[in-house]
Amino acid sequence: MSEPMFRLPTAPAGPWDQLTDNEQAWIEFIRVISGGRDPRVTPARVRALRELLDAG
Amino acid sequence: MTNPYQNTATARLITDRIRDLSHRKTQAEIASEAGFGNANMMTFLKNGKNKVPLDRVPSLAKALEVDPAYLMRLALDQSVGATAAKAITDIFGTPTTENESGWLIELRDASDNSDPRITARSRAALRGVFGK
């Protein structure tokens, strides 16, 4: 039997260990502050993200 | 204790999704789509009498129209407890949801792939964007 009992699904970004430490930190922080609600990507949120990155 | 999984994040998510989808599908239809022979299973999952069987996560996620990685994270916590769930995800990796993949794409694009560190200022700004 070579198949594991179950396989955790992964999204197109690929396995977690292929994200950089910084990317993992961003995602983990979003999970914490959103209370695990898996927030959608919306134009307003993307604008806010770009503004905060532009601000440095 | 008759409802050991009452008020878990998984039970709350299932309750919310059944309510949100109620104009399109019945609870019995969701149960059938998820592969549950007993139509009452959705009630048991909502009120926390039963936990989500891990092997049903993919079909249940599809029936509830939620991200399977998100439901798997919650179901793992519910099924084996937070400590064991953390050990499992430490070994296999944390499943990333489709929304989170979207955020990674936006983050990479907005930063010109500079792999930005998350600073105190960006944490404060993110709280304003995503916080309650």
mmCIF file of C-alpha atoms in Angstrom:
data_model
loop_
_atom_site.group_PDB
_atom_site.id
_atom_site.type_symbol
_atom_site.label_atom_id
_atom_site.label_comp_id
_atom_site.label_asym_id
_atom_site.label_seq_id
_atom_site.Cartn_x
_atom_site.Cartn_y
_atom_site.Cartn_z
ATOM 1 C CA MET A 1 0.000 0.000 0.000
ATOM 2 C CA SER A 2 1.775 3.131 -1.170
ATOM 3 C CA GLU A 3 -1.084 5.656 -0.847
ATOM 4 C CA PRO A 4 -1.343 7.570 2.441
ATOM 5 C CA MET A 5 -4.563 7.340 4.468
ATOM 6 C CA PHE A 6 -5.635 10.754 3.312
ATOM 7 C CA ARG A 7 -4.036 13.522 1.370
ATOM 8 C CA LEU A 8 -4.309 17.133 2.486
ATOM 9 C CA PRO A 9 -5.585 19.279 -0.361
ATOM 10 C CA THR A 10 -3.356 22.045 -1.596
ATOM 11 C CA ALA A 11 -4.240 25.060 -3.669
ATOM 12 C CA PRO A 12 -2.425 26.322 -6.789
ATOM 13 C CA ALA A 13 0.184 28.165 -4.697
ATOM 14 C CA GLY A 14 1.671 24.747 -4.000
ATOM 15 C CA PRO A 15 2.742 23.036 -0.832
ATOM 16 C CA TRP A 16 3.166 25.120 2.295
ATOM 17 C CA ASP A 17 6.862 24.320 2.559
ATOM 18 C CA GLN A 18 7.418 25.876 -0.864
ATOM 19 C CA LEU A 19 6.305 29.283 0.402
ATOM 20 C CA THR A 20 8.993 31.576 1.760
ATOM 21 C CA ASP A 21 9.177 32.234 5.499
ATOM 22 C CA ASN A 22 7.868 35.734 4.853
ATOM 23 C CA GLU A 23 4.906 34.442 2.812
ATOM 24 C CA GLN A 24 4.034 31.952 5.546
ATOM 25 C CA ALA A 25 4.147 34.800 8.067
ATOM 26 C CA TRP A 26 1.755 36.924 5.957
ATOM 27 C CA ILE A 27 -0.743 34.082 5.563
ATOM 28 C CA GLU A 28 -0.565 33.060 9.216
ATOM 29 C CA PHE A 29 -1.131 36.657 10.290
ATOM 30 C CA ILE A 30 -4.144 37.003 7.975
ATOM 31 C CA ARG A 31 -5.582 33.790 9.462
ATOM 32 C CA VAL A 32 -5.184 35.103 12.999
ATOM 33 C CA ILE A 33 -6.608 38.579 12.509
ATOM 34 C CA SER A 34 -9.514 37.359 10.355
ATOM 35 C CA GLY A 35 -10.467 34.799 12.997
ATOM 36 C CA GLY A 36 -9.974 31.977 10.493
ATOM 37 C CA ARG A 37 -12.752 33.259 8.222
ATOM 38 C CA ASP A 38 -10.675 32.762 5.062
ATOM 39 C CA PRO A 39 -11.223 36.292 3.697
ATOM 40 C CA ARG A 40 -11.837 36.705 -0.013
ATOM 41 C CA VAL A 41 -9.641 38.716 -2.328
ATOM 42 C CA THR A 42 -11.643 41.873 -3.069
ATOM 43 C CA PRO A 43 -10.618 44.996 -5.025
ATOM 44 C CA ALA A 44 -10.830 47.150 -1.890
ATOM 45 C CA ARG A 45 -8.612 44.789 0.090
ATOM 46 C CA VAL A 46 -6.111 44.516 -2.758
ATOM 47 C CA ARG A 47 -5.945 48.328 -2.911
ATOM 48 C CA ALA A 48 -5.300 48.422 0.844
ATOM 49 C CA LEU A 49 -2.581 45.778 0.507
ATOM 50 C CA ARG A 50 -0.879 47.722 -2.279
ATOM 51 C CA GLU A 51 -1.069 50.936 -0.267
ATOM 52 C CA LEU A 52 0.551 49.377 2.755
ATOM 53 C CA LEU A 53 3.312 47.813 0.628
ATOM 54 C CA ASP A 54 3.899 51.116 -1.153
ATOM 55 C CA ALA A 55 4.164 52.831 2.214
ATOM 56 C CA GLY A 56 7.024 50.456 3.032
ATOM 57 C CA MET B 1 -22.165 15.048 27.029
ATOM 58 C CA THR B 2 -24.556 14.488 24.121
ATOM 59 C CA ASN B 3 -23.160 17.124 21.736
ATOM 60 C CA PRO B 4 -19.393 17.068 22.204
ATOM 61 C CA TYR B 5 -18.673 19.145 19.093
ATOM 62 C CA GLN B 6 -21.265 21.844 19.744
ATOM 63 C CA ASN B 7 -20.108 25.369 18.886
ATOM 64 C CA THR B 8 -16.855 24.232 17.299
ATOM 65 C CA ALA B 9 -15.729 26.339 14.335
ATOM 66 C CA THR B 10 -16.657 23.419 12.061
ATOM 67 C CA ALA B 11 -20.211 23.181 13.422
ATOM 68 C CA ARG B 12 -20.652 26.952 13.069
ATOM 69 C CA LEU B 13 -19.343 26.951 9.483
ATOM 70 C CA ILE B 14 -21.701 24.119 8.480
ATOM 71 C CA THR B 15 -24.660 25.876 10.113
ATOM 72 C CA ASP B 16 -23.845 29.119 8.283
ATOM 73 C CA ARG B 17 -23.370 27.442 4.905
ATOM 74 C CA ILE B 18 -26.610 25.428 5.123
ATOM 75 C CA ARG B 19 -28.432 28.673 5.919
ATOM 76 C CA ASP B 20 -26.684 30.562 3.100
ATOM 77 C CA LEU B 21 -27.486 27.840 0.551
ATOM 78 C CA SER B 22 -31.056 27.231 1.737
ATOM 79 C CA HIS B 23 -32.570 29.154 -1.176
ATOM 80 C CA ARG B 24 -30.911 26.723 -3.627
ATOM 81 C CA LYS B 25 -30.614 23.337 -1.896
ATOM 82 C CA THR B 26 -32.172 21.577 1.022
ATOM 83 C CA GLN B 27 -30.240 20.121 3.901
ATOM 84 C CA ALA B 28 -31.148 16.628 2.646
ATOM 85 C CA GLU B 29 -29.747 17.466 -0.798
ATOM 86 C CA ILE B 30 -26.503 18.671 0.771
ATOM 87 C CA ALA B 31 -26.277 15.452 2.811
ATOM 88 C CA SER B 32 -26.838 13.350 -0.295
ATOM 89 C CA GLU B 33 -24.309 15.351 -2.327
ATOM 90 C CA ALA B 34 -21.760 14.866 0.450
ATOM 91 C CA GLY B 35 -22.351 11.122 0.376
ATOM 92 C CA PHE B 36 -24.155 10.729 3.686
ATOM 93 C CA GLY B 37 -26.768 7.969 3.596
ATOM 94 C CA ASN B 38 -28.570 9.472 6.567
ATOM 95 C CA ALA B 39 -30.156 12.847 5.757
ATOM 96 C CA ASN B 40 -30.128 13.684 9.470
ATOM 97 C CA MET B 41 -26.333 13.750 9.413
ATOM 98 C CA MET B 42 -26.312 17.468 8.564
ATOM 99 C CA THR B 43 -28.363 18.185 11.689
ATOM 100 C CA PHE B 44 -25.931 16.117 13.758
ATOM 101 C CA LEU B 45 -22.990 18.066 12.314
ATOM 102 C CA LYS B 46 -24.714 21.407 12.914
ATOM 103 C CA ASN B 47 -25.584 20.724 16.541
ATOM 104 C CA GLY B 48 -22.245 19.075 17.257
ATOM 105 C CA LYS B 49 -23.530 15.582 17.964
ATOM 106 C CA ASN B 50 -21.137 14.214 15.330
ATOM 107 C CA LYS B 51 -17.784 15.402 14.029
ATOM 108 C CA VAL B 52 -17.022 15.679 10.313
ATOM 109 C CA PRO B 53 -15.520 12.390 9.071
ATOM 110 C CA LEU B 54 -12.191 13.362 7.516
ATOM 111 C CA ASP B 55 -12.745 11.138 4.490
ATOM 112 C CA ARG B 56 -15.915 13.135 3.719
ATOM 113 C CA VAL B 57 -14.198 16.529 3.716
ATOM 114 C CA PRO B 58 -13.764 16.780 -0.087
ATOM 115 C CA SER B 59 -17.382 15.852 -0.915
ATOM 116 C CA LEU B 60 -18.807 17.861 1.988
ATOM 117 C CA ALA B 61 -16.764 20.927 0.982
ATOM 118 C CA LYS B 62 -18.121 20.630 -2.540
ATOM 119 C CA ALA B 63 -21.693 20.251 -1.300
ATOM 120 C CA LEU B 64 -21.345 23.222 1.058
ATOM 121 C CA GLU B 65 -19.428 25.210 -1.601
ATOM 122 C CA VAL B 66 -16.519 25.997 0.695
ATOM 123 C CA ASP B 67 -12.798 25.641 0.151
ATOM 124 C CA PRO B 68 -11.743 22.028 0.919
ATOM 125 C CA ALA B 69 -8.468 23.112 2.512
ATOM 126 C CA TYR B 70 -10.336 25.449 4.861
ATOM 127 C CA LEU B 71 -12.831 22.747 5.865
ATOM 128 C CA MET B 72 -9.989 20.237 6.296
ATOM 129 C CA ARG B 73 -8.200 22.567 8.723
ATOM 130 C CA LEU B 74 -11.337 22.994 10.812
ATOM 131 C CA ALA B 75 -12.271 19.305 10.617
ATOM 132 C CA LEU B 76 -8.786 18.265 11.733
ATOM 133 C CA ASP B 77 -9.034 20.516 14.785
ATOM 134 C CA GLN B 78 -12.461 19.090 15.547
ATOM 135 C CA SER B 79 -11.427 15.514 14.952
ATOM 136 C CA VAL B 80 -8.112 15.179 16.729
ATOM 137 C CA GLY B 81 -7.822 18.391 18.759
ATOM 138 C CA ALA B 82 -5.728 21.480 18.176
ATOM 139 C CA THR B 83 -2.439 19.981 19.401
ATOM 140 C CA ALA B 84 -2.613 16.850 17.253
ATOM 141 C CA ALA B 85 -3.890 18.894 14.292
ATOM 142 C CA LYS B 86 -0.842 21.127 14.622
ATOM 143 C CA ALA B 87 1.445 18.068 14.674
ATOM 144 C CA ILE B 88 -0.216 16.745 11.506
ATOM 145 C CA THR B 89 0.050 20.050 9.670
ATOM 146 C CA ASP B 90 3.657 20.462 10.834
ATOM 147 C CA ILE B 91 4.460 17.183 9.092
ATOM 148 C CA PHE B 92 2.261 17.428 5.989
ATOM 149 C CA GLY B 93 2.192 21.210 5.670
ATOM 150 C CA THR B 94 -0.703 23.558 6.265
ATOM 151 C CA PRO B 95 -3.273 23.332 3.495
ATOM 152 C CA THR B 96 -3.586 26.682 1.743
ATOM 153 C CA THR B 97 -7.049 27.784 0.681
ATOM 154 C CA GLU B 98 -7.896 29.209 -2.731
ATOM 155 C CA ASN B 99 -8.405 32.644 -1.140
ATOM 156 C CA GLU B 100 -4.994 32.425 0.529
ATOM 157 C CA SER B 101 -3.423 31.476 -2.799
ATOM 158 C CA GLY B 102 -5.107 34.585 -4.185
ATOM 159 C CA TRP B 103 -3.537 36.690 -1.446
ATOM 160 C CA LEU B 104 -0.108 35.218 -2.184
ATOM 161 C CA ILE B 105 -0.475 36.097 -5.856
ATOM 162 C CA GLU B 106 -1.511 39.663 -4.961
ATOM 163 C CA LEU B 107 1.303 39.959 -2.428
ATOM 164 C CA ARG B 108 3.899 38.792 -4.951
ATOM 165 C CA ASP B 109 2.501 41.067 -7.647
ATOM 166 C CA ALA B 110 2.186 44.143 -5.454
ATOM 167 C CA SER B 111 5.711 43.710 -4.080
ATOM 168 C CA ASP B 112 7.326 42.930 -7.475
ATOM 169 C CA ASN B 113 8.280 39.540 -6.040
ATOM 170 C CA SER B 114 10.522 41.163 -3.458
ATOM 171 C CA ASP B 115 9.353 38.749 -0.717
ATOM 172 C CA PRO B 116 8.519 41.534 1.751
ATOM 173 C CA ARG B 117 8.845 40.996 5.481
ATOM 174 C CA ILE B 118 5.723 41.564 7.530
ATOM 175 C CA THR B 119 6.519 44.649 9.582
ATOM 176 C CA ALA B 120 4.827 46.151 12.625
ATOM 177 C CA ARG B 121 3.336 48.807 10.363
ATOM 178 C CA SER B 122 1.954 46.260 7.909
ATOM 179 C CA ARG B 123 0.485 44.222 10.789
ATOM 180 C CA ALA B 124 -1.363 47.298 12.016
ATOM 181 C CA ALA B 125 -2.624 48.068 8.506
ATOM 182 C CA LEU B 126 -3.731 44.460 7.950
ATOM 183 C CA ARG B 127 -5.739 44.561 11.172
ATOM 184 C CA GLY B 128 -7.704 47.424 9.647
ATOM 185 C CA VAL B 129 -8.274 45.502 6.422
ATOM 186 C CA PHE B 130 -9.144 42.047 7.787
ATOM 187 C CA GLY B 131 -9.909 42.543 11.461
ATOM 188 C CA LYS B 132 -13.366 42.502 12.898
#
